[in-house]
Short mmCIF file of C-alpha atoms in Angstrom, two decimals:
data_model
loop_
_atom_site.label_atom_id
_atom_site.label_comp_id
_atom_site.label_asym_id
_atom_site.label_seq_id
_atom_site.Cartn_x
_atom_site.Cartn_y
_atom_site.Cartn_z
CA UNK A 1 -12.91 -59.30 66.77
CA UNK A 2 -16.15 -57.77 68.05
CA UNK A 3 -19.28 -59.74 68.94
CA UNK A 4 -20.64 -59.00 65.45
CA UNK A 5 -17.49 -60.37 63.80
CA UNK A 6 -15.96 -57.01 62.89
CA UNK A 7 -12.30 -56.16 63.37
CA UNK A 8 -11.63 -55.02 66.94
CA UNK A 9 -9.12 -52.44 68.12
CA UNK A 10 -7.70 -55.19 70.35
CA UNK A 11 -6.05 -56.62 67.24
CA UNK A 12 -3.43 -53.93 67.76
CA UNK A 13 -3.12 -54.48 71.50
CA UNK A 14 -1.91 -58.04 71.09
CA UNK A 15 0.44 -57.34 68.22
CA UNK A 16 -1.41 -59.71 65.91
CA UNK A 17 -1.92 -57.11 63.24
CA UNK A 18 1.72 -56.01 63.40
CA UNK A 19 2.78 -59.58 62.69
CA UNK A 20 0.29 -59.82 59.84
CA UNK A 21 1.65 -56.77 58.00
CA UNK A 22 5.31 -57.40 58.79
CA UNK A 23 7.33 -57.36 55.57
CA UNK A 24 4.39 -56.16 53.47
CA UNK A 25 4.77 -53.33 50.96
CA UNK A 26 1.22 -51.92 51.02
CA UNK A 27 -2.00 -52.22 53.03
CA UNK A 28 -5.48 -51.79 51.52
CA UNK A 29 -8.37 -51.33 53.96
CA UNK A 30 -12.07 -50.72 53.66
CA UNK A 31 -14.17 -53.13 51.60
CA UNK A 32 -16.34 -55.21 53.93
CA UNK A 33 -14.79 -53.67 57.03
CA UNK A 34 -18.01 -52.31 58.68
CA UNK A 35 -18.44 -49.11 60.67
CA UNK A 36 -18.47 -50.68 64.12
CA UNK A 37 -16.98 -48.13 66.57
CA UNK A 38 -14.10 -50.45 67.45
CA UNK A 39 -13.38 -51.03 63.77
CA UNK A 40 -13.29 -47.34 62.93
CA UNK A 41 -10.97 -46.78 65.89
CA UNK A 42 -8.79 -49.57 64.53
CA UNK A 43 -8.50 -47.85 61.13
CA UNK A 44 -7.39 -44.59 62.70
CA UNK A 45 -4.92 -46.40 64.94
CA UNK A 46 -3.37 -48.10 61.91
CA UNK A 47 -2.89 -44.69 60.32
CA UNK A 48 -1.04 -43.45 63.38
CA UNK A 49 1.02 -46.55 64.16
CA UNK A 50 2.15 -48.06 60.84
CA UNK A 51 4.36 -46.52 58.19
CA UNK A 52 3.66 -48.73 55.17
CA UNK A 53 1.72 -47.19 52.24
CA UNK A 54 -2.05 -47.28 52.73
CA UNK A 55 -4.96 -47.52 50.30
CA UNK A 56 -8.23 -46.50 51.97
CA UNK A 57 -11.65 -47.24 50.50
CA UNK A 58 -15.25 -47.81 51.60
CA UNK A 59 -15.55 -48.19 55.39
CA UNK A 60 -11.94 -47.14 55.94
CA UNK A 61 -13.03 -43.78 54.51
CA UNK A 62 -16.13 -43.77 56.68
CA UNK A 63 -13.82 -44.22 59.68
CA UNK A 64 -12.37 -40.79 58.90
CA UNK A 65 -15.67 -38.90 58.84
CA UNK A 66 -15.26 -36.15 61.43
CA UNK A 67 -11.76 -37.50 62.14
CA UNK A 68 -9.68 -36.12 59.27
CA UNK A 69 -6.92 -35.02 61.63
CA UNK A 70 -5.94 -38.70 61.73
CA UNK A 71 -4.54 -38.15 58.23
CA UNK A 72 -2.24 -35.44 59.56
CA UNK A 73 -1.09 -37.65 62.44
CA UNK A 74 -0.32 -40.60 60.19
CA UNK A 75 3.07 -42.30 60.02
CA UNK A 76 2.80 -43.46 56.42
CA UNK A 77 4.35 -41.19 53.84
CA UNK A 78 1.98 -42.33 51.10
CA UNK A 79 -1.78 -42.64 51.58
CA UNK A 80 -4.25 -43.15 48.73
CA UNK A 81 -7.98 -42.49 49.18
CA UNK A 82 -10.42 -43.92 46.63
CA UNK A 83 -13.82 -42.34 47.37
CA UNK A 84 -16.91 -42.15 45.21
CA UNK A 85 -18.73 -38.77 45.38
CA UNK A 86 -20.94 -39.91 48.28
CA UNK A 87 -17.95 -40.94 50.39
CA UNK A 88 -16.11 -37.75 49.48
CA UNK A 89 -19.15 -35.75 50.51
CA UNK A 90 -19.30 -37.47 53.89
CA UNK A 91 -15.62 -36.75 54.49
CA UNK A 92 -16.16 -33.07 53.75
CA UNK A 93 -19.58 -32.71 55.35
CA UNK A 94 -21.28 -31.84 52.08
CA UNK A 95 -23.51 -33.49 49.48
CA UNK A 96 -22.45 -35.80 46.68
CA UNK A 97 -24.11 -33.34 44.29
CA UNK A 98 -21.78 -30.58 45.49
CA UNK A 99 -18.79 -32.88 45.06
CA UNK A 100 -19.90 -33.69 41.51
CA UNK A 101 -20.35 -30.01 40.72
CA UNK A 102 -16.76 -29.19 41.71
CA UNK A 103 -15.02 -32.53 41.16
CA UNK A 104 -11.60 -31.24 40.15
CA UNK A 105 -11.47 -28.53 42.80
CA UNK A 106 -12.62 -30.88 45.57
CA UNK A 107 -10.13 -33.63 44.75
CA UNK A 108 -7.27 -31.19 44.20
CA UNK A 109 -7.83 -29.28 47.44
CA UNK A 110 -8.22 -32.39 49.57
CA UNK A 111 -5.05 -33.95 48.14
CA UNK A 112 -3.09 -30.77 48.81
CA UNK A 113 -4.51 -30.07 52.26
CA UNK A 114 -3.87 -33.57 53.62
CA UNK A 115 -0.85 -34.48 51.45
CA UNK A 116 -2.48 -37.61 50.09
CA UNK A 117 -3.42 -39.02 46.71
CA UNK A 118 -7.15 -38.91 45.94
CA UNK A 119 -8.78 -41.12 43.32
CA UNK A 120 -12.24 -39.59 42.98
CA UNK A 121 -14.36 -42.17 41.21
CA UNK A 122 -17.16 -41.39 38.79
CA UNK A 123 -17.52 -40.26 35.19
CA UNK A 124 -13.93 -39.55 34.16
CA UNK A 125 -12.29 -40.67 37.40
CA UNK A 126 -9.74 -38.19 38.75
CA UNK A 127 -6.30 -38.87 40.19
CA UNK A 128 -5.25 -35.92 42.35
CA UNK A 129 -1.70 -35.70 43.72
CA UNK A 130 -0.40 -33.84 46.80
CA UNK A 131 1.46 -31.39 44.55
CA UNK A 132 -1.83 -30.18 43.06
CA UNK A 133 -1.61 -32.08 39.79
CA UNK A 134 -4.89 -33.67 38.66
CA UNK A 135 -5.25 -36.31 35.97
CA UNK A 136 -8.54 -37.16 34.24
CA UNK A 137 -8.90 -40.80 33.24
CA UNK A 138 -10.45 -41.38 29.77
CA UNK A 139 -11.53 -45.00 30.27
CA UNK A 140 -14.53 -46.51 32.04
CA UNK A 141 -18.31 -46.53 31.74
CA UNK A 142 -21.44 -46.41 33.96
CA UNK A 143 -21.37 -50.20 34.34
CA UNK A 144 -18.44 -49.79 36.73
CA UNK A 145 -20.85 -48.35 39.28
CA UNK A 146 -22.07 -51.89 39.99
CA UNK A 147 -21.38 -53.39 43.40
CA UNK A 148 -17.85 -54.68 43.86
CA UNK A 149 -16.32 -52.92 40.86
CA UNK A 150 -14.81 -50.32 43.17
CA UNK A 151 -13.28 -53.09 45.26
CA UNK A 152 -11.55 -54.34 42.11
CA UNK A 153 -10.06 -50.87 41.68
CA UNK A 154 -8.85 -50.92 45.29
CA UNK A 155 -6.99 -54.15 44.60
CA UNK A 156 -5.47 -52.78 41.41
CA UNK A 157 -4.36 -49.61 43.16
CA UNK A 158 -2.76 -51.61 45.97
CA UNK A 159 -0.95 -53.81 43.43
CA UNK A 160 0.30 -50.76 41.56
CA UNK A 161 1.56 -49.15 44.76
CA UNK A 162 3.37 -52.37 45.69
CA UNK A 163 5.06 -52.73 42.31
CA UNK A 164 5.65 -49.18 41.09
CA UNK A 165 5.22 -46.92 44.10
CA UNK A 166 7.74 -44.51 45.52
CA UNK A 167 8.78 -41.65 43.26
CA UNK A 168 6.55 -42.96 40.46
CA UNK A 169 3.47 -43.39 42.64
CA UNK A 170 1.34 -40.92 40.70
CA UNK A 171 2.06 -42.73 37.45
CA UNK A 172 1.31 -46.07 39.09
CA UNK A 173 -2.08 -44.84 40.27
CA UNK A 174 -2.94 -43.51 36.82
CA UNK A 175 -2.02 -46.89 35.36
CA UNK A 176 -4.28 -48.74 37.81
CA UNK A 177 -7.25 -46.46 37.15
CA UNK A 178 -6.72 -46.63 33.38
CA UNK A 179 -6.53 -50.44 33.38
CA UNK A 180 -9.63 -50.72 35.57
CA UNK A 181 -11.61 -48.52 33.21
CA UNK A 182 -10.28 -50.25 30.11
CA UNK A 183 -11.18 -53.66 31.51
CA UNK A 184 -14.65 -52.31 32.22
CA UNK A 185 -14.94 -51.03 28.66
CA UNK A 186 -13.86 -54.37 27.19
CA UNK A 187 -16.30 -56.25 29.42
CA UNK A 188 -19.13 -53.85 28.56
CA UNK A 189 -18.42 -54.25 24.85
CA UNK A 190 -18.90 -58.00 25.23
CA UNK A 191 -22.08 -58.03 27.30
CA UNK A 192 -23.37 -54.51 27.78
CA UNK A 193 -23.02 -51.99 30.58
CA UNK A 194 -26.25 -52.95 32.33
CA UNK A 195 -25.16 -56.56 32.85
CA UNK A 196 -21.65 -55.70 34.02
CA UNK A 197 -20.53 -57.14 37.37
CA UNK A 198 -17.24 -57.01 39.24
CA UNK A 199 -16.08 -60.47 38.16
CA UNK A 200 -16.46 -59.42 34.51
CA UNK A 201 -13.98 -56.63 35.11
CA UNK A 202 -11.51 -59.04 36.71
CA UNK A 203 -11.83 -61.49 33.82
CA UNK A 204 -11.19 -58.68 31.31
CA UNK A 205 -8.00 -57.46 33.00
CA UNK A 206 -5.61 -59.69 30.98
CA UNK A 207 -7.12 -58.38 27.74
CA UNK A 208 -6.89 -54.82 29.03
CA UNK A 209 -3.23 -55.29 29.93
CA UNK A 210 -2.51 -56.76 26.50
CA UNK A 211 -4.32 -53.93 24.75
CA UNK A 212 -2.37 -51.35 26.73
CA UNK A 213 0.91 -53.10 25.90
CA UNK A 214 0.07 -53.05 22.19
CA UNK A 215 -0.79 -49.38 22.43
CA UNK A 216 2.59 -48.65 24.02
CA UNK A 217 4.37 -50.68 21.33
CA UNK A 218 2.67 -48.56 18.65
CA UNK A 219 3.89 -45.48 20.51
CA UNK A 220 0.39 -44.07 20.80
CA UNK A 221 0.44 -40.83 22.83
CA UNK A 222 -0.91 -40.99 26.37
CA UNK A 223 -4.63 -40.41 26.74
CA UNK A 224 -4.78 -38.88 30.22
CA UNK A 225 -6.01 -35.33 30.42
CA UNK A 226 -3.93 -33.19 32.75
CA UNK A 227 -5.69 -30.39 34.60
CA UNK A 228 -3.45 -27.31 34.90
#
């Protein structure tokens, strides 16, 4: 690690990281990572040296600012980016307001250009696939903008990739985003959006999963909006 306690690029030099991820099915990076120069170099090196599916959020996204070619040089077949509009704007060198104005177009083009999945967070979170398909999630509320709630989504996305990835990866990502939003809605119904914190979302996940299961049993049609 660096003097400040951040992850150092030397973690790769000594093979420690390779041993850590050996046998794993997915790697999520970003929350709490920091933007120390050695740490950002580490993120890009992981992209280029490891072939397991990657979920990139927070500072792992910041590590790609001005370095998007690292996505083209990657070894992993499947990479999922989970930016909020500010992070997406930094990646593209534009403002968050411009990202918000053209949400569908921005997510769709980025996913196509770099052959990745993009989960663009915000009001009606989008799931954009490399083939150009974009799904609009109907669940969620402004309370999910609280600190740490996005980290919960990162964990859910990683879990979905691990369990249902591969050919059904797009469906798995939609499931993760839907559950995250539904858990947020259930938590907000109990205590209000303004008081919502990340741990409330986690605690509501079992209820969200149960509610989704009951919906499936009743054969209720899917609620995702598909953008042509």
